[in-house]
CSV table of C-alpha atoms and ligand atoms in Angstrom, one decimal:
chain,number,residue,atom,x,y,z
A,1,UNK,CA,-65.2,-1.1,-13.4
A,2,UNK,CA,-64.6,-3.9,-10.8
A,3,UNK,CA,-64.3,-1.3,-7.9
A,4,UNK,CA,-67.7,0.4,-9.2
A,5,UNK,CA,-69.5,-2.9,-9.9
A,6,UNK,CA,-68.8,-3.7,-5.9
A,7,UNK,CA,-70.2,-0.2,-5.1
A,8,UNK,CA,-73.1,-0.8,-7.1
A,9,UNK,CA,-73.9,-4.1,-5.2
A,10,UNK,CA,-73.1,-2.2,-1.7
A,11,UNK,CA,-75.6,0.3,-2.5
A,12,UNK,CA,-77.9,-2.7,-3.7
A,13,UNK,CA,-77.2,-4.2,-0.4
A,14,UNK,CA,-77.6,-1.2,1.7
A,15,UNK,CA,-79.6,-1.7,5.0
A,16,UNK,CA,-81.8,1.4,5.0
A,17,UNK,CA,-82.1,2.3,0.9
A,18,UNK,CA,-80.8,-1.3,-0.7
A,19,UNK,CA,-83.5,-3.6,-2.7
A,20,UNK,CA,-81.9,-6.6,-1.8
A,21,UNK,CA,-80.6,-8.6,1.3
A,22,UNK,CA,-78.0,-10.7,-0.7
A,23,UNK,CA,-76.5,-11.1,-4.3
A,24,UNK,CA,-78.4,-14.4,-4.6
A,25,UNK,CA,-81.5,-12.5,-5.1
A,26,UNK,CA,-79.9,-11.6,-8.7
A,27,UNK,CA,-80.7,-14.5,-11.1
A,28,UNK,CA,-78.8,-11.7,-14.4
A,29,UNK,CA,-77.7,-8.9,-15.4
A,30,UNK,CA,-78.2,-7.3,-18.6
A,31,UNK,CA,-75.8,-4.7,-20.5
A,32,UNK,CA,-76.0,-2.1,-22.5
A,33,UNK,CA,-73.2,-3.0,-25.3
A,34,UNK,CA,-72.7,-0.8,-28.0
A,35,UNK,CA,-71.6,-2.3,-31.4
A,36,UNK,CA,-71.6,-5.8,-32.5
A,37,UNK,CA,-71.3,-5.5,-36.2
A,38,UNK,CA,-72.9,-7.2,-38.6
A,39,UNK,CA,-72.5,-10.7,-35.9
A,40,UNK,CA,-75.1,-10.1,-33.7
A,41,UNK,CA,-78.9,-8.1,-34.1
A,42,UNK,CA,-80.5,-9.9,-31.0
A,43,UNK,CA,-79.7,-10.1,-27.7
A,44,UNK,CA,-77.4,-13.1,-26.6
A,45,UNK,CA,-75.9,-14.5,-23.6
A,46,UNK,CA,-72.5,-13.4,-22.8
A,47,UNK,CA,-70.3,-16.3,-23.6
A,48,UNK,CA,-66.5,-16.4,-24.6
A,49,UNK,CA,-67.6,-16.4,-28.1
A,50,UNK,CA,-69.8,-13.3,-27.3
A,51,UNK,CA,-67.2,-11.3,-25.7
A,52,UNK,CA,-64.4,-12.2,-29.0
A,53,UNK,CA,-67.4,-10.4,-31.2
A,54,UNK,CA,-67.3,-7.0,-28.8
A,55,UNK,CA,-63.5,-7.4,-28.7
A,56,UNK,CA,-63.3,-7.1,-32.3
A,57,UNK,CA,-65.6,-4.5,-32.3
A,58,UNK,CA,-63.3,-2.2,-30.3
A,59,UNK,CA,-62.6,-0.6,-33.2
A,60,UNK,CA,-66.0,0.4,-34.1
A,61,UNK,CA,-66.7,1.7,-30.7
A,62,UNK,CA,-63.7,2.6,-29.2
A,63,UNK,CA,-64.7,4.3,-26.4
A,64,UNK,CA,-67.7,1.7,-25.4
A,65,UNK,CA,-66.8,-1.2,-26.3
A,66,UNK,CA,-64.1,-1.6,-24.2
A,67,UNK,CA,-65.5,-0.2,-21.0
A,68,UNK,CA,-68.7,-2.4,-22.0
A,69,UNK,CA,-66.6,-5.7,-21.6
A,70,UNK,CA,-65.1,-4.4,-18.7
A,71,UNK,CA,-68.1,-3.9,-17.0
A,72,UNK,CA,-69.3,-8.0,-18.2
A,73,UNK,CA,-66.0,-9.1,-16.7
A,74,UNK,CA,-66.9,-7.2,-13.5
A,75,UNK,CA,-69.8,-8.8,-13.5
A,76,UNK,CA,-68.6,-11.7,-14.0
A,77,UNK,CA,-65.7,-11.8,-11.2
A,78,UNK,CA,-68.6,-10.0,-8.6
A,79,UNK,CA,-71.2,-12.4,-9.5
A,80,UNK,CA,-69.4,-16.1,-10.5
A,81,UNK,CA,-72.2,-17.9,-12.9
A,82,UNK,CA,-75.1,-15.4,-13.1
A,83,UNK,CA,-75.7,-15.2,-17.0
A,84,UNK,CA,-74.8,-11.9,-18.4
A,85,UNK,CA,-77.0,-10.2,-21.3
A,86,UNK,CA,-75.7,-8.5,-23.7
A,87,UNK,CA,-78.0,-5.7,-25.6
A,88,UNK,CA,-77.0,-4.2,-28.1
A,89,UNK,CA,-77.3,-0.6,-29.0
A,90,UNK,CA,-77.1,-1.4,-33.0
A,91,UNK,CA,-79.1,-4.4,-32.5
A,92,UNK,CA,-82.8,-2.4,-33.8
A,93,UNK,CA,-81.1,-1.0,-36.7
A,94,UNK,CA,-80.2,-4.2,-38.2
A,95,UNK,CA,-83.6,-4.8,-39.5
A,96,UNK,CA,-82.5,-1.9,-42.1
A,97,UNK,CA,-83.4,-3.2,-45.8
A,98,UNK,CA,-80.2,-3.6,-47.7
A,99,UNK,CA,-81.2,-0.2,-49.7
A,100,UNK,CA,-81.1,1.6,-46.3
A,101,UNK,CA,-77.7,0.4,-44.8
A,102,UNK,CA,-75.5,0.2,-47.6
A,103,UNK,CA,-73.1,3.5,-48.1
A,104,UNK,CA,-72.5,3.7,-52.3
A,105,UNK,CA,-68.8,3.4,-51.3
A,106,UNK,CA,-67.1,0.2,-53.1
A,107,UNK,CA,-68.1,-2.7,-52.1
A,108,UNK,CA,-64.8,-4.5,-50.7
A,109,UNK,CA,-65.1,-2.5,-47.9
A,110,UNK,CA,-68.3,-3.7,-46.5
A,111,UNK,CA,-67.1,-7.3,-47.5
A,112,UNK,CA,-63.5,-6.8,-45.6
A,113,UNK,CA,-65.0,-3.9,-42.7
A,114,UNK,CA,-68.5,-4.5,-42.3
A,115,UNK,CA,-68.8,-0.9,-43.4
A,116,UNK,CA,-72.0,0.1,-43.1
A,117,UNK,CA,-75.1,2.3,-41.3
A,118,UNK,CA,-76.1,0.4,-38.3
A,119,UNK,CA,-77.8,3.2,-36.3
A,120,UNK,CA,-77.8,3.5,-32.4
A,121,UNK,CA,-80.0,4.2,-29.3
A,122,UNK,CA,-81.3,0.8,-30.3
A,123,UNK,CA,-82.4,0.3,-27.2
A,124,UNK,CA,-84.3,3.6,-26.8
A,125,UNK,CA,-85.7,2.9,-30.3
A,126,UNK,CA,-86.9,-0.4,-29.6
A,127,UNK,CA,-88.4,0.6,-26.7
A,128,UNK,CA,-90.2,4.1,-27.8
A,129,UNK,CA,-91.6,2.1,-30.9
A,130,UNK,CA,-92.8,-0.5,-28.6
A,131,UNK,CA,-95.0,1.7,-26.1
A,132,UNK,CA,-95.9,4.1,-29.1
A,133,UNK,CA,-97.7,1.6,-30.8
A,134,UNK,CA,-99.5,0.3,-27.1
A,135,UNK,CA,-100.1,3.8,-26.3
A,136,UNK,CA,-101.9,4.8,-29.6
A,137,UNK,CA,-103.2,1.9,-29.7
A,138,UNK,CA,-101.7,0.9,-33.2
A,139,UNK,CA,-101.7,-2.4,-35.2
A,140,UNK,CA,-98.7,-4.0,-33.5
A,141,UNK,CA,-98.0,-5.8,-37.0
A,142,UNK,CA,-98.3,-2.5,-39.8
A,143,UNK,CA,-98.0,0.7,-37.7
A,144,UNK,CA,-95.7,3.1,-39.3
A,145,UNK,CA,-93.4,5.0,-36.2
A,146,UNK,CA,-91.2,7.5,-36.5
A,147,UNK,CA,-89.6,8.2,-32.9
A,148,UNK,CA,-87.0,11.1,-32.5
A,149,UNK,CA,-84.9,10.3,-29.2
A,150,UNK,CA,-83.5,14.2,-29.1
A,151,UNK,CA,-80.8,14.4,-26.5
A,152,UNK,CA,-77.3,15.3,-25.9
A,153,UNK,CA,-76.8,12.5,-28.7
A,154,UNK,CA,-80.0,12.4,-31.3
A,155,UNK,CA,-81.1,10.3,-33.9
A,156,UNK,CA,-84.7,9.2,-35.5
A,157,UNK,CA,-85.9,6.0,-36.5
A,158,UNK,CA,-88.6,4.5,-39.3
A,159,UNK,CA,-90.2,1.5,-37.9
A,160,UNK,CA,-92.9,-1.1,-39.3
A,161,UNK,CA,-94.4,-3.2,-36.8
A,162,UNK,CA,-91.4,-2.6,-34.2
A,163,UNK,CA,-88.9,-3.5,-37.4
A,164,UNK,CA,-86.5,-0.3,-37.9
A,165,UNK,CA,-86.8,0.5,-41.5
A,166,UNK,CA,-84.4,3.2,-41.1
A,167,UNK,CA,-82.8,5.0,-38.8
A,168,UNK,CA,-80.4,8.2,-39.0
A,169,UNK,CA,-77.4,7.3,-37.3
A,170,UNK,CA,-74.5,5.6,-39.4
A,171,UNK,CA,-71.4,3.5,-39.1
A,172,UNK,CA,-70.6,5.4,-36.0
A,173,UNK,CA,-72.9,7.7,-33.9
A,174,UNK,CA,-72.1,10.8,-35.9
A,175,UNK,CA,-74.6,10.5,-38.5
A,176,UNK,CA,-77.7,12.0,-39.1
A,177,UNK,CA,-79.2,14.8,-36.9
A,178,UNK,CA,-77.2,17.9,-35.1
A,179,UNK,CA,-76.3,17.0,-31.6
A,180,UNK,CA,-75.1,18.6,-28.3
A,181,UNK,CA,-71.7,18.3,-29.8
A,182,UNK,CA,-71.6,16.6,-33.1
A,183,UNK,CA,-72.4,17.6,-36.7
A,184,UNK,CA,-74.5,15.1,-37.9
A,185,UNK,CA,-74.4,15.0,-41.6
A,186,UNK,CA,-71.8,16.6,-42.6
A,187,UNK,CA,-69.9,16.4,-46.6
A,188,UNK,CA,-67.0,14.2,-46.6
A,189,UNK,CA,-65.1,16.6,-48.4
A,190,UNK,CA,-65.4,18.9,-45.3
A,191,UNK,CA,-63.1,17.2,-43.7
A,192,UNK,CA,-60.3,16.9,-46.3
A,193,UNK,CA,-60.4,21.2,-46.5
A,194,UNK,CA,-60.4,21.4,-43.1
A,195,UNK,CA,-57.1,19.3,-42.9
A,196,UNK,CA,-55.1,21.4,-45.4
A,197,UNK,CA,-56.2,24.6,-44.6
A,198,UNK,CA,-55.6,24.2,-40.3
A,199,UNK,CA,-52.8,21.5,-40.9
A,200,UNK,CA,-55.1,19.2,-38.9
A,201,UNK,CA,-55.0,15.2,-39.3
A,202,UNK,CA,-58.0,13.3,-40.3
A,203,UNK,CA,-58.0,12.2,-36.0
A,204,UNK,CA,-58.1,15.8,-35.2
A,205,UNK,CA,-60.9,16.5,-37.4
A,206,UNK,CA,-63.5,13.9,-36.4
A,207,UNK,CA,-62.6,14.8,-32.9
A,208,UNK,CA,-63.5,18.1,-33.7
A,209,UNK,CA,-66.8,17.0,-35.5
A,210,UNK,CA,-67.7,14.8,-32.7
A,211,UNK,CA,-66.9,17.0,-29.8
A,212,UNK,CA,-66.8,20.3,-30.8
A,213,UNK,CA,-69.6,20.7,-33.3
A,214,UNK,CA,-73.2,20.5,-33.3
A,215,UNK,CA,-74.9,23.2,-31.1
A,216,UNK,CA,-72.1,24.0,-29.3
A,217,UNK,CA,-69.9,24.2,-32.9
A,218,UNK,CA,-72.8,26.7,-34.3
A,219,UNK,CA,-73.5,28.6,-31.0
A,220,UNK,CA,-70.3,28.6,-29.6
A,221,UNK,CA,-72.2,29.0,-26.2
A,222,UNK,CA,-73.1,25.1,-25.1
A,223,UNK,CA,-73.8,21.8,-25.7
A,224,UNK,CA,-76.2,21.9,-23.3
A,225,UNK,CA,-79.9,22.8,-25.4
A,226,UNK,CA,-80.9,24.9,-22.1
A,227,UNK,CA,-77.8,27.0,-22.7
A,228,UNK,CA,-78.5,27.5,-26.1
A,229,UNK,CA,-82.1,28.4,-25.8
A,230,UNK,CA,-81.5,30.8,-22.8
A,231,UNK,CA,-78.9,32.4,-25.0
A,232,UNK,CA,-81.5,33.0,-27.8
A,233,UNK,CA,-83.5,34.6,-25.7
A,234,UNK,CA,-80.9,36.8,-24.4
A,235,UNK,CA,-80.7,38.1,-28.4
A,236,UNK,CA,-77.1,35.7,-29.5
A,237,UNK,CA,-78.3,35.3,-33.2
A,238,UNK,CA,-75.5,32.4,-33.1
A,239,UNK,CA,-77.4,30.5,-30.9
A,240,UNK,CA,-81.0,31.3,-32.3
A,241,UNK,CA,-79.0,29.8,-35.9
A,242,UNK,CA,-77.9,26.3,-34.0
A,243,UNK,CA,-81.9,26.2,-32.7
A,244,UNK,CA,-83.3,26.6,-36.0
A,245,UNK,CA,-80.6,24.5,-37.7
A,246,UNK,CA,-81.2,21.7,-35.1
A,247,UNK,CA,-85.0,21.8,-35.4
A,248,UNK,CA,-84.5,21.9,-39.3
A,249,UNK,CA,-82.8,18.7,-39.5
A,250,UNK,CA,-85.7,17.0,-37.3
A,251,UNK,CA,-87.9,18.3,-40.0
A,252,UNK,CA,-86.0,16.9,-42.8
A,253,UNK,CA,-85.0,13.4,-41.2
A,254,UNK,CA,-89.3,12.7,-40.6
A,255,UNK,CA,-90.0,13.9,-44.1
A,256,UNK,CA,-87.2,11.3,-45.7
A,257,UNK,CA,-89.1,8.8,-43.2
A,258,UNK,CA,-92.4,9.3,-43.9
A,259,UNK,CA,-91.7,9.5,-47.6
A,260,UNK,CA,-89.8,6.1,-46.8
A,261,UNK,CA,-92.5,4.0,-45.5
A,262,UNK,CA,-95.0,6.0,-47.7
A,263,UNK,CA,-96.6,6.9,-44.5
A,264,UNK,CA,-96.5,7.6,-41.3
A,265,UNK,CA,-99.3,6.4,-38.2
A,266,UNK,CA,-97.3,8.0,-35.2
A,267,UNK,CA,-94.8,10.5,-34.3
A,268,UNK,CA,-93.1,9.8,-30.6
A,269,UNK,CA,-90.6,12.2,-29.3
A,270,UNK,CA,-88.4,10.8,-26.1
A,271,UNK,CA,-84.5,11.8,-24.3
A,272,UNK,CA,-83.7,14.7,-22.6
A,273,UNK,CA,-85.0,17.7,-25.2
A,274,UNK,CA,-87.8,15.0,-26.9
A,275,UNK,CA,-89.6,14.6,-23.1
A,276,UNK,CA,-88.9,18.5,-21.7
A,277,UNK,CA,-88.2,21.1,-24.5
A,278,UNK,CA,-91.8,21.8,-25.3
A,279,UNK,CA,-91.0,24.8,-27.5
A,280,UNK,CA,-88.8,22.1,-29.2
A,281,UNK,CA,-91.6,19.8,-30.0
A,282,UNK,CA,-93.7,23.0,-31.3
A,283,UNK,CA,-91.7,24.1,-33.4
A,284,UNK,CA,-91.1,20.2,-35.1
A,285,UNK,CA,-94.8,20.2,-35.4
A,286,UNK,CA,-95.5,23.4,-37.1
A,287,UNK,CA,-93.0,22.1,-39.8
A,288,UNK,CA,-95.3,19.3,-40.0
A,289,UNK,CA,-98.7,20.3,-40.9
A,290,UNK,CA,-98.7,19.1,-44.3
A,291,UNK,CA,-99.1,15.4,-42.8
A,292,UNK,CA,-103.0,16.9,-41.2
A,293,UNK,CA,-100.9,16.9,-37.8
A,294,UNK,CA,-103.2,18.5,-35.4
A,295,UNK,CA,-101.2,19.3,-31.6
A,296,UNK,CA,-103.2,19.3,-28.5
A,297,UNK,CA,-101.3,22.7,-26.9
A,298,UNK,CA,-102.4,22.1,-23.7
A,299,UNK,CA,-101.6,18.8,-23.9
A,300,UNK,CA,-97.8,19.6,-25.2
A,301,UNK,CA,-96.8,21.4,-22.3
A,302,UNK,CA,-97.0,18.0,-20.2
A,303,UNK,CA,-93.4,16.5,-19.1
A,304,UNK,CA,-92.4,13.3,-18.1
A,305,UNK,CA,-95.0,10.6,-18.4
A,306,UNK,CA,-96.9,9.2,-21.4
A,307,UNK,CA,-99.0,11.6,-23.4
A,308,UNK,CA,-100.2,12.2,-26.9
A,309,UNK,CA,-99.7,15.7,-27.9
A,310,UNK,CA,-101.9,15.5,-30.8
A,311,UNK,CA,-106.2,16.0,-30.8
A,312,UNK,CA,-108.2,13.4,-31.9
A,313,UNK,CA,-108.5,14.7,-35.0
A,314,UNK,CA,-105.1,14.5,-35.7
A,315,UNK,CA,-104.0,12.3,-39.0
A,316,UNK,CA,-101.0,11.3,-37.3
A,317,UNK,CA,-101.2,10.4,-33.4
A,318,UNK,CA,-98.1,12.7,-31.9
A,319,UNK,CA,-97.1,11.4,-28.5
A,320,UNK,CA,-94.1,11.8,-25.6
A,321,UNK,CA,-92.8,8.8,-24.0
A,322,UNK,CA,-89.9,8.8,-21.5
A,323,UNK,CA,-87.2,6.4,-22.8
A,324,UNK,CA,-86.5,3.9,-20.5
A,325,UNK,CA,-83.3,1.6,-21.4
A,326,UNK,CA,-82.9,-0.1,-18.0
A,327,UNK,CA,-86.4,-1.5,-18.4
A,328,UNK,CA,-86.2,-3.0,-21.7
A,329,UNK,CA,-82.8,-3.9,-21.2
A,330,UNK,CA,-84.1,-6.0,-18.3
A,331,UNK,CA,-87.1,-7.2,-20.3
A,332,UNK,CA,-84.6,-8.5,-23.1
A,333,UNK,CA,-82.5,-10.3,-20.1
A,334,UNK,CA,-85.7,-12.1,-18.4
A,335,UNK,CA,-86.6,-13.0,-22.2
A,336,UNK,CA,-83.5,-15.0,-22.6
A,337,UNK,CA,-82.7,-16.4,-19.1
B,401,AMP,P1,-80.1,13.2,-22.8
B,401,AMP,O1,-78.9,13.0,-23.6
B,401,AMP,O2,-81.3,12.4,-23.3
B,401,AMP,O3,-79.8,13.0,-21.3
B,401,AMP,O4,-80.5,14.7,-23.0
B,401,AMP,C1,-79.7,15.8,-22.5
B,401,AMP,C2,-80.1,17.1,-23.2
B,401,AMP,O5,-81.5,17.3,-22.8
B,401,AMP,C3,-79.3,18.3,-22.7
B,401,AMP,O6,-78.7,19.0,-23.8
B,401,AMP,C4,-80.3,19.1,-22.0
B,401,AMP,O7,-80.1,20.5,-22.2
B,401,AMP,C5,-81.6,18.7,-22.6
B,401,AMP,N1,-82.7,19.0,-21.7
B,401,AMP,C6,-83.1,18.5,-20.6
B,401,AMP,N2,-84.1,19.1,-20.0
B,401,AMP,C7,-84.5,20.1,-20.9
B,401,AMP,C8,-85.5,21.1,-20.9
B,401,AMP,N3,-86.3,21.2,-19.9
B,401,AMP,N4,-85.5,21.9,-21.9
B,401,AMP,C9,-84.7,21.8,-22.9
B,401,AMP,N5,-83.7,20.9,-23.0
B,401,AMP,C10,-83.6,20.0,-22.0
């Protein structure tokens, strides 16, 4: 991370394509850090006491948080006492009611783990919500906002007024919706028969769920949604089963949501297949009709910038907004420095 950090601030540097003549210039930097418990749902400073709470969150996101400290201390050693920023990816979700977060598991182990749903693509989430309600032009205090951020990873999120009620991912990122590679919600129990009948360990078999499953478990073709969908077209029923699955769970996670906040004023779609699979977004919609959802066709088939997919007529306002992370990662670091 220390040798890429010094690339980064080359390339930065650079005399024909660089933005800047000198690190001076930088007065922060902000990061993207994944988990931080139950210590921390805003964004903070990095101090040493900062960097103790993502150390002991290694163990809820082994493969970020480490590389996410890494990358401070880069900072750090590249850029001696610029303030870092740390943002964190379950920091939306932990405006989650109680009723929404807690798993009906005994309660000593959320007093001695933390175990609990604390959602991710906070960031993304925060930020969707956010220009949703500018773009429709909502009551920035009471708008109900579902956004689905439908990518390689996916999850959807309730929000009032920019608050996550609830969102879909859980203790780790393997809740909730089918993925590129993950299952999504899955029964527990799955896990135990798959372990005596294959002689796997319980490791083995979350790998399995996390890398192995989703669209590419159900297709057997890809991860990759363009893979999938060109494979349905070529007549692979498997792959036409981990479409409809996939687009079936989106259905079912915006009903739970809109029955949740007894509501709903906008519907945002963002990430990867959110922004560019239009027949993606159709086919969400015309599960949706019930809610007086009206989609502007024309409109739908639009990619890459704002744009509300719904007629005016519409009783819920359906737009696409590109996520941007960087930019309200950066917002949350000017905030605070
Ligand atoms: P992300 O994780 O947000 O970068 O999204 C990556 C996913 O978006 C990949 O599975 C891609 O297949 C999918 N994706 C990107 N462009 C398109 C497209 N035009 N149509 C369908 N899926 C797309």
């Amino acid at each position: 991370h220390t040798v890429a950090i010094n690339m980064v601030m080359e390339a930065l540097q650079d005399k024909d394509h660089g933005v800047i003549t000198n690190t001076d210039e930088i007065s922060a930097i902000g990061h993207r850090v994944l988990h931080a418990g139950i210590v921390y749902s805003e964004s903070v400073v990095v101090n040493e006491d900062v960097k103790r709470v993502i150390r002991e969150c290694f163990d809820l996101g082994p493969l970020h948080n480490p590389a996410n400290l890494m990358g401070i201390e880069a900072c750090e050693e590249a850029m001696p006492g610029k303030p870092n920023v740390a943002v964190w990816d379950t920091g939306f979700g932990m405006s989650m009611p109680e009723k929404a977060y807690m798993y009906a598991i005994p309660h000593e182990y959320y007093e001695k783990y933390s175990i609990r749903r604390y959602g991710f693509h906070g960031t993304s989430h925060m930020f969707v919500s956010g220009e949703a309600i500018k773009f429709g032009n909502l009551d920035p205090e009471k708008a109900k906002v579902i956004v689905c951020h439908l990518g390689n990873g996916a999850s959807v999120s309730a929000s009032i007024g920019g608050k996550c009620v609830d969102t879909s991912m859980g203790l780790t990122p393997l809740e909730g919706l089918i993925m590129g590679t993950r299952s999504g919600d899955v029964d527990p129990a799955v896990v135990q028969y798959i372990c005596n009948k294959e002689n796997k360990t319980v490791d083995e078999v979350l790998n399995i769920l996390n890398k192995k499953s989703g669209v590419l478990g159900i297709s057997g073709v890809s991860s990759d949604f363009r893979d999938v969908t060109k494979a349905e077209n070529e007549g692979n029923e498997r792959a036409k089963a981990a479409n409809e699955a996939f687009i079936y769970r989106v259905i079912k996670y915006i009903g739970a949501y809109v029955a949740a906040m007894n509501g709903v004023d906008a519907i945002a779609f963002t990430a990867g297949v959110g922004e560019n699979d239009v027949n993606a977004r159709e086919k969400i919609l015309s599960g949706l009709t019930y809610l007086g959802i009206e989609v502007d066709h024309e409109a739908n088939k639009k990619r890459g910038e704002n744009t509300m997919i719904s007629t005016p007529a519409s009783k819920v306002k359906v737009c696409v907004i590109p996520t941007n992370e960087e930019l309200a990662i950066a917002r949350e670091t000017v905030a605070l420095v």
